[in-house]
PDB file of C-alpha atoms in Angstrom:
ATOM      1  CA  ILE A  10      81.840 108.858  89.847  1.00  0.00           C
ATOM      2  CA  GLU A  11      78.460 107.786  88.544  1.00  0.00           C
ATOM      3  CA  MET A  12      75.382 108.651  90.614  1.00  0.00           C
ATOM      4  CA  LYS A  13      74.952 105.156  92.096  1.00  0.00           C
ATOM      5  CA  GLU A  14      78.635 104.919  93.028  1.00  0.00           C
ATOM      6  CA  LYS A  15      78.466 108.396  94.558  1.00  0.00           C
ATOM      7  CA  ARG A  16      75.406 107.410  96.586  1.00  0.00           C
ATOM      8  CA  ASP A  17      77.132 104.198  97.702  1.00  0.00           C
ATOM      9  CA  LEU A  18      80.151 106.217  98.823  1.00  0.00           C
ATOM     10  CA  GLU A  19      77.952 108.564 100.833  1.00  0.00           C
ATOM     11  CA  GLU A  20      76.074 105.663 102.400  1.00  0.00           C
ATOM     12  CA  GLY A  21      79.223 103.615 102.951  1.00  0.00           C
ATOM     13  CA  LYS A  22      77.993 100.672 100.854  1.00  0.00           C
ATOM     14  CA  PHE A  23      80.243  99.188  98.207  1.00  0.00           C
ATOM     15  CA  ASN A  24      78.099  96.624  96.367  1.00  0.00           C
ATOM     16  CA  ASN A  25      79.529  93.096  96.440  1.00  0.00           C
ATOM     17  CA  ASN A  26      83.169  94.108  96.157  1.00  0.00           C
ATOM     18  CA  TYR A  27      85.762  92.751  98.559  1.00  0.00           C
ATOM     19  CA  VAL A  28      89.135  94.154  99.536  1.00  0.00           C
ATOM     20  CA  ILE A  29      92.172  92.412 100.984  1.00  0.00           C
ATOM     21  CA  THR A  30      94.165  94.955 102.980  1.00  0.00           C
ATOM     22  CA  ILE A  31      97.830  94.371 103.712  1.00  0.00           C
ATOM     23  CA  SER A  32      99.536  95.988 106.701  1.00  0.00           C
ATOM     24  CA  ARG A  33     103.149  94.956 107.047  1.00  0.00           C
ATOM     25  CA  GLU A  34     106.372  95.324 108.930  1.00  0.00           C
ATOM     26  CA  TYR A  35     109.132  97.024 106.961  1.00  0.00           C
ATOM     27  CA  GLY A  36     111.193  94.436 105.115  1.00  0.00           C
ATOM     28  CA  SER A  37     108.594  91.655 105.360  1.00  0.00           C
ATOM     29  CA  GLY A  38     107.882  91.648 101.613  1.00  0.00           C
ATOM     30  CA  GLY A  39     104.332  92.961 101.934  1.00  0.00           C
ATOM     31  CA  ARG A  40     104.263  94.621  98.525  1.00  0.00           C
ATOM     32  CA  GLU A  41     105.469  91.528  96.690  1.00  0.00           C
ATOM     33  CA  ILE A  42     102.990  89.374  98.610  1.00  0.00           C
ATOM     34  CA  GLY A  43     100.170  91.800  97.827  1.00  0.00           C
ATOM     35  CA  LYS A  44     100.991  91.659  94.115  1.00  0.00           C
ATOM     36  CA  GLU A  45     101.033  87.857  94.220  1.00  0.00           C
ATOM     37  CA  ILE A  46      97.648  87.748  95.981  1.00  0.00           C
ATOM     38  CA  ALA A  47      96.143  90.051  93.349  1.00  0.00           C
ATOM     39  CA  LYS A  48      97.633  87.869  90.616  1.00  0.00           C
ATOM     40  CA  GLN A  49      96.248  84.651  92.124  1.00  0.00           C
ATOM     41  CA  LEU A  50      92.771  86.160  92.512  1.00  0.00           C
ATOM     42  CA  GLY A  51      92.750  88.128  89.267  1.00  0.00           C
ATOM     43  CA  ILE A  52      91.915  91.421  90.985  1.00  0.00           C
ATOM     44  CA  GLY A  53      93.444  94.895  91.123  1.00  0.00           C
ATOM     45  CA  TYR A  54      96.493  95.842  93.174  1.00  0.00           C
ATOM     46  CA  TYR A  55      96.902  99.295  94.725  1.00  0.00           C
ATOM     47  CA  ASP A  56      99.865 100.721  96.555  1.00  0.00           C
ATOM     48  CA  LEU A  57     101.893 103.536  95.004  1.00  0.00           C
ATOM     49  CA  ASP A  58      98.960 104.135  92.643  1.00  0.00           C
ATOM     50  CA  VAL A  59      97.140 105.674  95.610  1.00  0.00           C
ATOM     51  CA  LEU A  60     100.100 107.943  96.290  1.00  0.00           C
ATOM     52  CA  ARG A  61     100.122 109.113  92.666  1.00  0.00           C
ATOM     53  CA  LYS A  62      96.383 109.836  92.738  1.00  0.00           C
ATOM     54  CA  VAL A  63      96.805 111.855  95.940  1.00  0.00           C
ATOM     55  CA  ALA A  64      99.610 113.899  94.356  1.00  0.00           C
ATOM     56  CA  GLN A  65      97.478 114.609  91.283  1.00  0.00           C
ATOM     57  CA  GLU A  66      94.388 115.640  93.246  1.00  0.00           C
ATOM     58  CA  MET A  67      96.304 117.845  95.672  1.00  0.00           C
ATOM     59  CA  ASP A  68      98.517 119.263  92.909  1.00  0.00           C
ATOM     60  CA  ILE A  69     101.720 118.388  94.744  1.00  0.00           C
ATOM     61  CA  THR A  70     104.632 116.117  93.842  1.00  0.00           C
ATOM     62  CA  GLU A  71     104.738 112.419  94.673  1.00  0.00           C
ATOM     63  CA  ALA A  72     107.909 113.119  96.637  1.00  0.00           C
ATOM     64  CA  THR A  73     105.987 115.601  98.804  1.00  0.00           C
ATOM     65  CA  VAL A  74     103.327 112.982  99.508  1.00  0.00           C
ATOM     66  CA  GLN A  75     105.972 110.390 100.425  1.00  0.00           C
ATOM     67  CA  GLU A  76     107.830 112.823 102.678  1.00  0.00           C
ATOM     68  CA  ASN A  77     104.693 113.863 104.563  1.00  0.00           C
ATOM     69  CA  GLU A  78     102.492 110.755 104.385  1.00  0.00           C
ATOM     70  CA  GLN A  79     103.766 109.378 107.688  1.00  0.00           C
ATOM     71  CA  SER A  80     105.510 112.435 109.089  1.00  0.00           C
ATOM     72  CA  ILE A  81     104.221 112.135 112.665  1.00  0.00           C
ATOM     73  CA  LYS A  82     107.476 111.413 114.501  1.00  0.00           C
ATOM     74  CA  ASN A  83     106.368 111.367 118.119  1.00  0.00           C
ATOM     75  CA  VAL A  84     103.621 112.008 120.658  1.00  0.00           C
ATOM     76  CA  ALA A  85     104.364 115.743 120.742  1.00  0.00           C
ATOM     77  CA  ASP A  86     103.730 115.948 117.000  1.00  0.00           C
ATOM     78  CA  SER A  87     100.377 114.231 117.445  1.00  0.00           C
ATOM     79  CA  TYR A  88      99.257 116.717 120.120  1.00  0.00           C
ATOM     80  CA  ILE A  89     100.191 119.659 117.897  1.00  0.00           C
ATOM     81  CA  LEU A  90      98.443 118.157 114.865  1.00  0.00           C
ATOM     82  CA  ASN A  91      95.349 117.352 116.890  1.00  0.00           C
ATOM     83  CA  TRP A  92      95.145 120.946 118.117  1.00  0.00           C
ATOM     84  CA  CYS A  93      95.592 122.269 114.565  1.00  0.00           C
ATOM     85  CA  ALA A  94      92.913 119.924 113.222  1.00  0.00           C
ATOM     86  CA  GLN A  95      90.398 121.292 115.720  1.00  0.00           C
ATOM     87  CA  THR A  96      91.131 124.959 115.117  1.00  0.00           C
ATOM     88  CA  THR A  97      91.507 125.277 111.327  1.00  0.00           C
ATOM     89  CA  THR A  98      89.568 124.820 108.109  1.00  0.00           C
ATOM     90  CA  GLU A  99      90.272 121.945 105.692  1.00  0.00           C
ATOM     91  CA  GLU A 100      92.541 124.156 103.568  1.00  0.00           C
ATOM     92  CA  GLN A 101      94.526 125.218 106.635  1.00  0.00           C
ATOM     93  CA  LEU A 102      95.050 121.724 108.015  1.00  0.00           C
ATOM     94  CA  PRO A 103      98.611 120.369 108.309  1.00  0.00           C
ATOM     95  CA  ILE A 104      99.626 118.612 105.106  1.00  0.00           C
ATOM     96  CA  VAL A 105      99.710 115.175 106.789  1.00  0.00           C
ATOM     97  CA  GLU A 106      96.007 115.630 107.637  1.00  0.00           C
ATOM     98  CA  ARG A 107      95.078 116.750 104.124  1.00  0.00           C
ATOM     99  CA  ILE A 108      96.990 113.849 102.598  1.00  0.00           C
ATOM    100  CA  PHE A 109      95.172 111.367 104.838  1.00  0.00           C
ATOM    101  CA  HIS A 110      91.743 112.826 104.034  1.00  0.00           C
ATOM    102  CA  THR A 111      92.452 112.728 100.289  1.00  0.00           C
ATOM    103  CA  GLN A 112      93.893 109.225 100.555  1.00  0.00           C
ATOM    104  CA  SER A 113      90.849 107.992 102.455  1.00  0.00           C
ATOM    105  CA  ARG A 114      88.468 109.287  99.808  1.00  0.00           C
ATOM    106  CA  ILE A 115      90.524 107.747  96.991  1.00  0.00           C
ATOM    107  CA  ILE A 116      90.689 104.367  98.740  1.00  0.00           C
ATOM    108  CA  LYS A 117      86.914 104.378  99.236  1.00  0.00           C
ATOM    109  CA  GLU A 118      86.404 105.271  95.570  1.00  0.00           C
ATOM    110  CA  ILE A 119      88.616 102.354  94.500  1.00  0.00           C
ATOM    111  CA  ALA A 120      86.754  99.929  96.779  1.00  0.00           C
ATOM    112  CA  SER A 121      83.414 101.153  95.429  1.00  0.00           C
ATOM    113  CA  LYS A 122      84.440 100.245  91.881  1.00  0.00           C
ATOM    114  CA  GLU A 123      86.260  96.913  92.156  1.00  0.00           C
ATOM    115  CA  SER A 124      87.547  94.098  94.312  1.00  0.00           C
ATOM    116  CA  CYS A 125      91.240  94.569  94.962  1.00  0.00           C
ATOM    117  CA  VAL A 126      94.297  94.315  97.192  1.00  0.00           C
ATOM    118  CA  ILE A 127      95.375  97.535  98.934  1.00  0.00           C
ATOM    119  CA  VAL A 128      98.759  97.716 100.645  1.00  0.00           C
ATOM    120  CA  GLY A 129      99.264  99.984 103.650  1.00  0.00           C
ATOM    121  CA  ARG A 130      97.760 103.443 104.158  1.00  0.00           C
ATOM    122  CA  LEU A 131      95.483 102.263 106.995  1.00  0.00           C
ATOM    123  CA  ALA A 132      93.063 100.829 104.433  1.00  0.00           C
ATOM    124  CA  ASN A 133      91.750  98.351 107.014  1.00  0.00           C
ATOM    125  CA  HIS A 134      90.513 101.262 109.147  1.00  0.00           C
ATOM    126  CA  ILE A 135      89.399 103.471 106.255  1.00  0.00           C
ATOM    127  CA  LEU A 136      87.222 100.694 104.808  1.00  0.00           C
ATOM    128  CA  LYS A 137      85.870  99.458 108.133  1.00  0.00           C
ATOM    129  CA  ASP A 138      82.109  98.821 107.899  1.00  0.00           C
ATOM    130  CA  THR A 139      82.004  99.851 104.222  1.00  0.00           C
ATOM    131  CA  CYS A 140      82.729  96.640 102.315  1.00  0.00           C
ATOM    132  CA  GLU A 141      83.777  93.023 102.746  1.00  0.00           C
ATOM    133  CA  CYS A 142      87.387  93.217 103.895  1.00  0.00           C
ATOM    134  CA  PHE A 143      89.999  90.657 104.834  1.00  0.00           C
ATOM    135  CA  ASN A 144      92.653  92.461 106.842  1.00  0.00           C
ATOM    136  CA  VAL A 145      96.115  90.931 107.052  1.00  0.00           C
ATOM    137  CA  PHE A 146      99.198  91.905 109.045  1.00  0.00           C
ATOM    138  CA  ILE A 147     102.456  90.505 107.666  1.00  0.00           C
ATOM    139  CA  GLY A 148     105.473  90.272 109.934  1.00  0.00           C
ATOM    140  CA  ALA A 149     108.911  88.655 109.919  1.00  0.00           C
ATOM    141  CA  ASP A 150     111.814  88.111 112.300  1.00  0.00           C
ATOM    142  CA  MET A 151     114.168  91.100 112.576  1.00  0.00           C
ATOM    143  CA  ASP A 152     117.088  89.136 111.084  1.00  0.00           C
ATOM    144  CA  SER A 153     115.007  88.355 108.009  1.00  0.00           C
ATOM    145  CA  LYS A 154     113.906  91.979 107.637  1.00  0.00           C
ATOM    146  CA  ILE A 155     117.470  93.233 108.027  1.00  0.00           C
ATOM    147  CA  LYS A 156     118.691  90.858 105.324  1.00  0.00           C
ATOM    148  CA  GLN A 157     115.908  91.967 102.975  1.00  0.00           C
ATOM    149  CA  ILE A 158     116.647  95.683 103.447  1.00  0.00           C
ATOM    150  CA  MET A 159     120.421  95.169 103.178  1.00  0.00           C
ATOM    151  CA  GLU A 160     120.006  93.421  99.834  1.00  0.00           C
ATOM    152  CA  ARG A 161     117.367  95.793  98.490  1.00  0.00           C
ATOM    153  CA  ASP A 162     118.857  99.119  99.574  1.00  0.00           C
ATOM    154  CA  GLY A 163     122.564  98.290  99.665  1.00  0.00           C
ATOM    155  CA  LEU A 164     122.912  99.021 103.388  1.00  0.00           C
ATOM    156  CA  ASN A 165     125.053  97.416 106.064  1.00  0.00           C
ATOM    157  CA  GLU A 166     123.447  95.551 108.961  1.00  0.00           C
ATOM    158  CA  GLU A 167     123.388  98.485 111.380  1.00  0.00           C
ATOM    159  CA  GLU A 168     122.008 100.887 108.760  1.00  0.00           C
ATOM    160  CA  ALA A 169     119.284  98.426 107.763  1.00  0.00           C
ATOM    161  CA  LYS A 170     118.196  97.868 111.368  1.00  0.00           C
ATOM    162  CA  THR A 171     118.099 101.624 112.023  1.00  0.00           C
ATOM    163  CA  LYS A 172     115.983 102.196 108.912  1.00  0.00           C
ATOM    164  CA  ILE A 173     113.551  99.422 109.867  1.00  0.00           C
ATOM    165  CA  GLU A 174     113.105 100.831 113.372  1.00  0.00           C
ATOM    166  CA  LYS A 175     112.595 104.362 112.001  1.00  0.00           C
ATOM    167  CA  VAL A 176     109.979 103.377 109.410  1.00  0.00           C
ATOM    168  CA  GLU A 177     108.095 101.106 111.803  1.00  0.00           C
ATOM    169  CA  THR A 178     108.009 103.816 114.480  1.00  0.00           C
ATOM    170  CA  GLU A 179     106.572 106.240 111.912  1.00  0.00           C
ATOM    171  CA  ARG A 180     103.924 103.691 110.909  1.00  0.00           C
ATOM    172  CA  GLU A 181     103.015 103.121 114.558  1.00  0.00           C
ATOM    173  CA  ASN A 182     102.697 106.857 115.277  1.00  0.00           C
ATOM    174  CA  HIS A 183     100.697 107.407 112.080  1.00  0.00           C
ATOM    175  CA  CYS A 184      98.279 104.621 113.012  1.00  0.00           C
ATOM    176  CA  VAL A 185      97.839 105.787 116.607  1.00  0.00           C
ATOM    177  CA  TYR A 186      97.165 109.372 115.540  1.00  0.00           C
ATOM    178  CA  PHE A 187      94.558 108.610 112.868  1.00  0.00           C
ATOM    179  CA  THR A 188      92.897 105.504 114.355  1.00  0.00           C
ATOM    180  CA  HIS A 189      93.563 105.769 118.122  1.00  0.00           C
ATOM    181  CA  THR A 190      94.714 102.174 118.131  1.00  0.00           C
ATOM    182  CA  GLU A 191      98.101 100.481 117.970  1.00  0.00           C
ATOM    183  CA  TRP A 192      99.461  99.444 114.582  1.00  0.00           C
ATOM    184  CA  ARG A 193     100.486  95.980 115.830  1.00  0.00           C
ATOM    185  CA  ASN A 194      97.227  95.394 117.715  1.00  0.00           C
ATOM    186  CA  LEU A 195      96.245  92.073 116.145  1.00  0.00           C
ATOM    187  CA  SER A 196      92.584  92.547 117.044  1.00  0.00           C
ATOM    188  CA  ASN A 197      92.521  94.987 114.103  1.00  0.00           C
ATOM    189  CA  TYR A 198      93.282  92.172 111.671  1.00  0.00           C
ATOM    190  CA  ASP A 199      91.704  88.938 110.498  1.00  0.00           C
ATOM    191  CA  MET A 200      95.064  87.247 110.078  1.00  0.00           C
ATOM    192  CA  TYR A 201      98.693  87.550 111.153  1.00  0.00           C
ATOM    193  CA  ILE A 202     101.335  85.692 109.187  1.00  0.00           C
ATOM    194  CA  LYS A 203     105.148  85.617 109.122  1.00  0.00           C
ATOM    195  CA  SER A 204     106.522  85.825 105.602  1.00  0.00           C
ATOM    196  CA  ASP A 205     109.962  84.505 106.554  1.00  0.00           C
ATOM    197  CA  ILE A 206     108.354  81.150 107.346  1.00  0.00           C
ATOM    198  CA  HIS A 207     106.322  80.724 104.156  1.00  0.00           C
ATOM    199  CA  GLY A 208     108.183  82.846 101.577  1.00  0.00           C
ATOM    200  CA  ILE A 209     106.528  85.306  99.185  1.00  0.00           C
ATOM    201  CA  GLU A 210     104.455  82.879  97.099  1.00  0.00           C
ATOM    202  CA  GLY A 211     103.723  80.597 100.030  1.00  0.00           C
ATOM    203  CA  THR A 212     102.516  83.477 102.189  1.00  0.00           C
ATOM    204  CA  ALA A 213     100.280  84.697  99.358  1.00  0.00           C
ATOM    205  CA  LYS A 214      98.786  81.218  98.898  1.00  0.00           C
ATOM    206  CA  VAL A 215      97.982  80.881 102.602  1.00  0.00           C
ATOM    207  CA  ILE A 216      96.369  84.326 102.691  1.00  0.00           C
ATOM    208  CA  VAL A 217      94.284  83.591  99.582  1.00  0.00           C
ATOM    209  CA  LYS A 218      93.106  80.281 101.038  1.00  0.00           C
ATOM    210  CA  VAL A 219      92.000  81.826 104.335  1.00  0.00           C
ATOM    211  CA  ALA A 220      90.525  84.920 102.653  1.00  0.00           C
ATOM    212  CA  LYS A 221      88.357  82.766 100.391  1.00  0.00           C
ATOM    213  CA  LYS A 222      86.983  80.957 103.413  1.00  0.00           C
ATOM    214  CA  LYS A 223      86.366  84.145 105.382  1.00  0.00           C
ATOM    215  CA  LEU A 224      84.815  86.028 102.454  1.00  0.00           C
ATOM    216  CA  ASN A 225      82.914  82.944 101.312  1.00  0.00           C
ATOM    217  CA  PHE A 226      83.935  82.804  97.657  1.00  0.00           C
ATOM    218  CA  GLN A 227      85.760  80.352  95.402  1.00  0.00           C
TER     219      GLN A 227
END
């Protein structure tokens, strides 16, 4: 990072860049919508790229990052992790903590260099008070999410519903542990939208329209 960018990172100031963060329910099409938003605005798109950068910097596999990224299963896990975080050095922290710290730094570095769309990874909290952000939460009816996961992953209805509930519980626990606020708390977002009403392209268009107004650009 060049000296100015490094200073901006330390001071929490990211020039005139803006970031659209996408938090989403599992099966709502958040990734596809994020890509479409980036395409419409002509800006960068970051999702699994962040995961790959974390794996490279920590010298672990991408699979290890994916397995541990949201590995807080319940309240008991969070108490144990919180105790460990207070009694160990950075190198001794649980891997979920080290992944989050590395991820946070990478996300801030990306935001310091360019305007972009970032999907997931609590980017709305990580970038709070550092740059112009438009934070979106994308949801959908359960039936729509089940259909999406059945088609994408080749699962039956019961399997798809179970997977959705599992992933969303992990996202909720992950958010509560690292931000002390609920994942679905809409006060954390500038906009909530249901993708099953508008479709992928339609949802992206609505988000872009509102984001332009909120961020005051054409």
